[in-house]
Amino acid sequence: MDSFVYLTGDRFPMVRDIGWNQVNDIYTHHDRILDFDVFVFVTKGSMQVVEGTTEYIINEKEHLFLKKGLHHWGRPETLPGTSWFWVHFNSPTNDYSTYKEQSPLPEIDFFYPDHYAYRFPMPKYGTSPFHRTLENRLQLLVEDFGKPTEHGMVQLSLQVYQLFLELHKATTKAWSKSTENVGKGEAVAGRVMTYLKQHTNEDFDSEQLSSHLKLNYSYVSATFKSQAGLSIIEAHTKLRINQAIDWMRNTSLNVSEISERLGYKNPYYFSRVFKKVIGQSPSAYMSHFYKSK
């Protein structure tokens, strides 16, 4: 069973409880199988816990996510004086069958409901410079948990979601820097995106891209898709449509003029592509905007 805890772009984790604990004697983690996920952050000392058959030693300023439904237990190895925060929460959903595995690329995605239908695994275990701020932030959340207010748990859950998003960004960035192959993949994808943004006014040419990057196109294509979750051609098309939308919002250009600027063969072909990507014709889409006359 996958031991990662997943969050999604369209729902926030729902906090059950949150707190802080310190032990004065040797401590043994509870032997249990939970129906909720757990976030643990050690502020002092060292905690030992086993998930399934994998042992973790969580040292000071390190975190661990424990997944619901897995067997969690421990030995009497957690040091006296160890202190930690915990957050018990329910993940947004168990059914990810319709969710994308990559977060949307901000340069090319449009903010429709399916834009948010993606999931991402929280870093299972680790630390980063961001972790130095966690103790104070978690302490404030614990204090808020003890103050019953209207919509209090919703607000607390949103704050925990924001904290998890920042944790994900910080820890993933630190991990990527230490992983050479991941770093290379991100670099290739970044170079592709730079090239595509410079060529939105023309049809895509794979040989031209390959020559520009001085890399085999099959390698570039596979690397980009693994990083971005869509093909290079799909990304190029979305960038062109995104440029079209920008002109629709901010200029008085009509559909034919926009089509011509983007290098499409004719406005009818442009309209077919636009409708395939957006779901409605350019003229219908333009009617949504509030524009001065």
Short mmCIF file of C-alpha atoms in Angstrom, two decimals:
data_model
loop_
_atom_site.label_atom_id
_atom_site.label_comp_id
_atom_site.label_asym_id
_atom_site.label_seq_id
_atom_site.Cartn_x
_atom_site.Cartn_y
_atom_site.Cartn_z
CA MET A 1 0.00 0.00 0.00
CA ASP A 2 1.26 3.47 -0.90
CA SER A 3 2.43 5.18 2.29
CA PHE A 4 2.24 8.75 0.96
CA VAL A 5 -0.40 11.18 2.18
CA TYR A 6 -1.97 13.07 -0.73
CA LEU A 7 -3.58 16.48 -0.88
CA THR A 8 -5.57 17.90 -3.79
CA GLY A 9 -5.94 21.26 -5.45
CA ASP A 10 -9.71 21.42 -5.00
CA ARG A 11 -10.25 20.39 -1.35
CA PHE A 12 -8.52 21.15 1.91
CA PRO A 13 -7.59 18.64 4.64
CA MET A 14 -10.10 18.63 7.48
CA VAL A 15 -8.43 18.90 10.88
CA ARG A 16 -9.73 16.63 13.66
CA ASP A 17 -7.41 17.85 16.40
CA ILE A 18 -4.02 19.42 16.87
CA GLY A 19 -1.72 19.56 19.86
CA TRP A 20 1.71 19.44 21.49
CA ASN A 21 3.22 16.83 23.78
CA GLN A 22 6.42 16.28 25.75
CA VAL A 23 7.56 13.09 27.52
CA ASN A 24 9.76 12.95 30.59
CA ASP A 25 10.52 9.22 30.39
CA ILE A 26 11.32 6.75 27.63
CA TYR A 27 8.26 6.73 25.37
CA THR A 28 6.79 4.04 23.14
CA HIS A 29 4.61 5.11 20.21
CA HIS A 30 1.06 3.76 20.36
CA ASP A 31 0.31 0.52 18.51
CA ARG A 32 -2.67 1.40 16.32
CA ILE A 33 -4.33 1.60 12.92
CA LEU A 34 -6.05 4.96 12.44
CA ASP A 35 -8.84 6.13 10.18
CA PHE A 36 -7.19 9.54 9.75
CA ASP A 37 -3.78 10.85 8.65
CA VAL A 38 -1.19 12.26 11.04
CA PHE A 39 1.43 14.99 10.73
CA VAL A 40 4.22 14.92 13.34
CA PHE A 41 6.85 17.62 13.86
CA VAL A 42 9.52 17.08 16.51
CA THR A 43 10.69 20.25 18.26
CA LYS A 44 13.17 18.65 20.66
CA GLY A 45 14.76 15.24 21.10
CA SER A 46 14.12 12.22 18.89
CA MET A 47 11.02 10.08 18.25
CA GLN A 48 10.99 6.48 17.02
CA VAL A 49 7.96 5.14 15.11
CA VAL A 50 7.35 2.26 12.71
CA GLU A 51 4.82 2.40 9.87
CA GLY A 52 4.14 -1.08 8.56
CA THR A 53 7.69 -2.42 8.34
CA THR A 54 9.48 0.91 7.83
CA GLU A 55 11.18 2.50 10.82
CA TYR A 56 11.54 6.27 11.15
CA ILE A 57 13.66 8.26 13.58
CA ILE A 58 12.29 11.81 13.64
CA ASN A 59 14.91 14.18 14.96
CA GLU A 60 14.60 17.80 16.01
CA LYS A 61 13.11 20.06 13.29
CA GLU A 62 12.04 17.06 11.19
CA HIS A 63 8.53 16.00 10.16
CA LEU A 64 6.76 12.76 9.28
CA PHE A 65 3.37 12.06 7.69
CA LEU A 66 1.67 8.83 8.81
CA LYS A 67 -1.04 7.46 6.53
CA LYS A 68 -4.38 6.21 7.73
CA GLY A 69 -5.08 2.52 7.40
CA LEU A 70 -1.45 1.51 7.97
CA HIS A 71 -0.14 -0.14 11.13
CA HIS A 72 1.75 2.38 13.30
CA TRP A 73 3.71 1.23 16.32
CA GLY A 74 6.96 1.77 18.18
CA ARG A 75 9.57 0.48 20.54
CA PRO A 76 10.64 2.14 23.82
CA GLU A 77 13.25 4.24 22.04
CA THR A 78 11.81 7.78 22.05
CA LEU A 79 14.16 9.80 24.25
CA PRO A 80 13.06 11.47 27.51
CA GLY A 81 12.47 15.19 26.99
CA THR A 82 11.29 14.69 23.42
CA SER A 83 8.53 17.12 22.40
CA TRP A 84 6.43 17.28 19.26
CA PHE A 85 3.40 18.79 17.61
CA TRP A 86 0.83 16.65 15.88
CA VAL A 87 -2.05 17.31 13.50
CA HIS A 88 -4.74 14.68 12.99
CA PHE A 89 -6.68 15.27 9.80
CA ASN A 90 -8.83 13.64 7.14
CA SER A 91 -7.44 13.78 3.63
CA PRO A 92 -9.71 15.33 0.99
CA THR A 93 -10.58 12.10 -0.86
CA ASN A 94 -9.66 8.47 -1.35
CA ASP A 95 -10.70 8.40 -5.02
CA TYR A 96 -8.06 10.02 -7.19
CA SER A 97 -9.04 8.24 -10.42
CA THR A 98 -10.01 11.49 -12.16
CA TYR A 99 -7.18 13.61 -10.72
CA LYS A 100 -4.06 14.62 -12.61
CA GLU A 101 -0.75 13.59 -11.06
CA GLN A 102 1.00 16.92 -11.73
CA SER A 103 0.08 20.39 -10.61
CA PRO A 104 -0.95 22.67 -13.49
CA LEU A 105 1.66 24.82 -15.19
CA PRO A 106 0.76 28.41 -14.30
CA GLU A 107 1.84 29.71 -17.70
CA ILE A 108 -0.64 27.65 -19.69
CA ASP A 109 -3.59 26.47 -17.60
CA PHE A 110 -6.97 28.15 -17.45
CA PHE A 111 -8.90 28.50 -14.24
CA TYR A 112 -11.85 26.22 -14.82
CA PRO A 113 -12.98 23.61 -12.27
CA ASP A 114 -10.78 20.88 -13.75
CA HIS A 115 -7.73 23.13 -13.28
CA TYR A 116 -7.89 22.24 -9.57
CA ALA A 117 -8.42 18.50 -10.10
CA TYR A 118 -4.90 17.39 -9.34
CA ARG A 119 -3.27 15.63 -6.43
CA PHE A 120 0.21 15.78 -4.97
CA PRO A 121 2.02 13.65 -2.37
CA MET A 122 3.24 15.36 0.76
CA PRO A 123 6.95 14.82 1.43
CA LYS A 124 6.86 11.76 3.67
CA TYR A 125 9.74 12.69 5.93
CA GLY A 126 12.46 15.30 6.15
CA THR A 127 13.51 18.82 6.92
CA SER A 128 14.38 22.09 5.18
CA PRO A 129 15.12 25.72 6.12
CA PHE A 130 11.34 26.22 6.20
CA HIS A 131 11.12 23.84 9.18
CA ARG A 132 12.79 26.45 11.38
CA THR A 133 9.55 28.47 11.26
CA LEU A 134 7.22 25.56 11.98
CA GLU A 135 7.35 25.55 15.77
CA ASN A 136 6.00 29.09 16.13
CA ARG A 137 3.36 28.58 13.45
CA LEU A 138 2.13 25.31 14.94
CA GLN A 139 2.02 26.86 18.40
CA LEU A 140 -0.31 29.58 17.10
CA LEU A 141 -2.52 26.93 15.50
CA VAL A 142 -2.71 25.00 18.79
CA GLU A 143 -3.77 28.20 20.56
CA ASP A 144 -6.44 28.85 17.91
CA PHE A 145 -7.70 25.27 18.31
CA GLY A 146 -8.51 26.05 21.94
CA LYS A 147 -10.67 29.07 21.05
CA PRO A 148 -14.15 28.03 19.91
CA THR A 149 -15.32 30.51 17.25
CA GLU A 150 -17.80 30.48 14.38
CA HIS A 151 -16.27 28.59 11.43
CA GLY A 152 -13.23 28.05 13.65
CA MET A 153 -12.37 24.55 12.42
CA VAL A 154 -12.79 25.59 8.78
CA GLN A 155 -10.38 28.48 9.32
CA LEU A 156 -7.97 26.21 11.19
CA SER A 157 -8.11 23.63 8.40
CA LEU A 158 -7.41 26.31 5.79
CA GLN A 159 -4.39 27.50 7.79
CA VAL A 160 -3.10 23.92 8.04
CA TYR A 161 -3.60 23.51 4.27
CA GLN A 162 -1.58 26.66 3.64
CA LEU A 163 1.15 25.41 5.96
CA PHE A 164 1.22 22.04 4.17
CA LEU A 165 1.45 23.76 0.77
CA GLU A 166 4.44 25.77 1.95
CA LEU A 167 6.00 22.66 3.47
CA HIS A 168 5.52 20.79 0.20
CA LYS A 169 7.13 23.58 -1.81
CA ALA A 170 10.10 23.98 0.55
CA THR A 171 10.82 20.28 1.04
CA THR A 172 10.34 19.35 -2.62
CA LYS A 173 12.68 22.16 -3.66
CA ALA A 174 15.35 20.99 -1.23
CA TRP A 175 14.93 17.38 -2.41
CA SER A 176 15.14 18.36 -6.09
CA LYS A 177 18.42 20.18 -5.53
CA SER A 178 19.91 17.01 -4.05
CA THR A 179 18.61 14.76 -6.85
CA GLU A 180 20.62 15.21 -10.03
CA ASN A 181 18.24 13.49 -12.45
CA VAL A 182 15.21 15.40 -11.16
CA GLY A 183 17.16 18.63 -11.50
CA LYS A 184 18.07 17.79 -15.09
CA GLY A 185 14.45 17.01 -15.92
CA GLU A 186 13.25 20.30 -14.49
CA ALA A 187 15.97 22.16 -16.41
CA VAL A 188 14.95 20.55 -19.71
CA ALA A 189 11.26 21.29 -19.09
CA GLY A 190 12.12 24.89 -18.25
CA ARG A 191 14.12 25.32 -21.45
CA VAL A 192 11.24 23.87 -23.46
CA MET A 193 8.77 26.28 -21.86
CA THR A 194 11.06 29.23 -22.58
CA TYR A 195 11.31 28.18 -26.22
CA LEU A 196 7.56 27.62 -26.58
CA LYS A 197 6.74 31.04 -25.11
CA GLN A 198 9.05 32.62 -27.68
CA HIS A 199 7.29 30.81 -30.54
CA THR A 200 3.57 31.22 -29.80
CA ASN A 201 3.06 33.01 -33.13
CA GLU A 202 3.94 30.00 -35.28
CA ASP A 203 3.16 26.31 -35.68
CA PHE A 204 5.19 23.93 -33.57
CA ASP A 205 8.26 22.39 -35.23
CA SER A 206 9.84 19.47 -33.35
CA GLU A 207 13.04 19.52 -35.45
CA GLN A 208 13.53 23.20 -34.76
CA LEU A 209 13.10 22.66 -31.01
CA SER A 210 15.48 19.70 -31.00
CA SER A 211 18.09 21.74 -32.89
CA HIS A 212 17.66 24.69 -30.54
CA LEU A 213 18.16 22.54 -27.42
CA LYS A 214 20.81 20.33 -29.05
CA LEU A 215 19.00 17.31 -27.64
CA ASN A 216 17.21 14.30 -29.12
CA TYR A 217 13.50 15.13 -29.50
CA SER A 218 12.30 11.77 -28.15
CA TYR A 219 14.25 12.40 -24.95
CA VAL A 220 13.02 15.98 -24.70
CA SER A 221 9.41 14.94 -25.31
CA ALA A 222 9.45 12.15 -22.71
CA THR A 223 11.23 14.32 -20.13
CA PHE A 224 8.84 17.22 -20.60
CA LYS A 225 5.75 15.03 -20.26
CA SER A 226 7.08 13.41 -17.08
CA GLN A 227 7.63 16.85 -15.56
CA ALA A 228 4.57 18.71 -16.88
CA GLY A 229 1.97 15.96 -17.29
CA LEU A 230 1.16 16.89 -20.89
CA SER A 231 2.87 16.75 -24.25
CA ILE A 232 4.97 19.55 -25.75
CA ILE A 233 2.39 20.07 -28.51
CA GLU A 234 -0.41 20.37 -25.93
CA ALA A 235 1.65 22.89 -23.98
CA HIS A 236 2.40 24.92 -27.12
CA THR A 237 -1.27 24.97 -28.09
CA LYS A 238 -2.30 26.10 -24.61
CA LEU A 239 0.30 28.87 -24.64
CA ARG A 240 -1.07 30.13 -27.97
CA ILE A 241 -4.64 30.05 -26.70
CA ASN A 242 -3.53 31.77 -23.51
CA GLN A 243 -2.01 34.57 -25.60
CA ALA A 244 -5.25 34.78 -27.55
CA ILE A 245 -7.22 35.17 -24.31
CA ASP A 246 -4.85 37.91 -23.13
CA TRP A 247 -5.50 39.86 -26.35
CA MET A 248 -9.24 39.25 -26.01
CA ARG A 249 -9.17 40.76 -22.52
CA ASN A 250 -6.87 43.68 -23.13
CA THR A 251 -7.13 44.76 -26.76
CA SER A 252 -9.78 45.50 -29.37
CA LEU A 253 -8.47 42.83 -31.76
CA ASN A 254 -11.15 40.67 -33.39
CA VAL A 255 -10.95 36.89 -33.88
CA SER A 256 -9.45 37.13 -37.38
CA GLU A 257 -6.75 39.54 -36.22
CA ILE A 258 -5.86 37.37 -33.24
CA SER A 259 -5.72 34.29 -35.45
CA GLU A 260 -3.39 36.04 -37.86
CA ARG A 261 -1.06 37.27 -35.10
CA LEU A 262 -0.77 33.75 -33.71
CA GLY A 263 0.19 32.37 -37.14
CA TYR A 264 -2.85 30.16 -37.69
CA LYS A 265 -3.67 29.18 -41.25
CA ASN A 266 -7.11 30.78 -41.10
CA PRO A 267 -9.56 32.01 -38.44
CA TYR A 268 -11.81 28.97 -38.90
CA TYR A 269 -8.99 26.60 -37.96
CA PHE A 270 -8.07 28.84 -35.03
CA SER A 271 -11.70 28.76 -33.84
CA ARG A 272 -11.75 24.95 -33.96
CA VAL A 273 -8.56 24.75 -31.91
CA PHE A 274 -9.81 27.36 -29.43
CA LYS A 275 -13.11 25.51 -28.93
CA LYS A 276 -11.31 22.19 -28.45
CA VAL A 277 -9.14 23.67 -25.69
CA ILE A 278 -11.61 26.02 -23.99
CA GLY A 279 -14.93 24.35 -24.75
CA GLN A 280 -16.56 27.27 -26.55
CA SER A 281 -15.95 29.43 -29.58
CA PRO A 282 -13.72 32.54 -29.43
CA SER A 283 -16.68 34.88 -29.97
CA ALA A 284 -18.69 33.23 -27.19
CA TYR A 285 -15.71 33.40 -24.87
CA MET A 286 -15.11 37.08 -25.63
CA SER A 287 -18.70 37.88 -24.66
CA HIS A 288 -17.87 37.09 -21.00
CA PHE A 289 -15.48 40.00 -20.57
CA TYR A 290 -16.33 43.41 -19.20
CA LYS A 291 -14.68 45.78 -21.64
CA SER A 292 -15.03 49.52 -22.06
CA LYS A 293 -16.42 50.65 -25.37
#
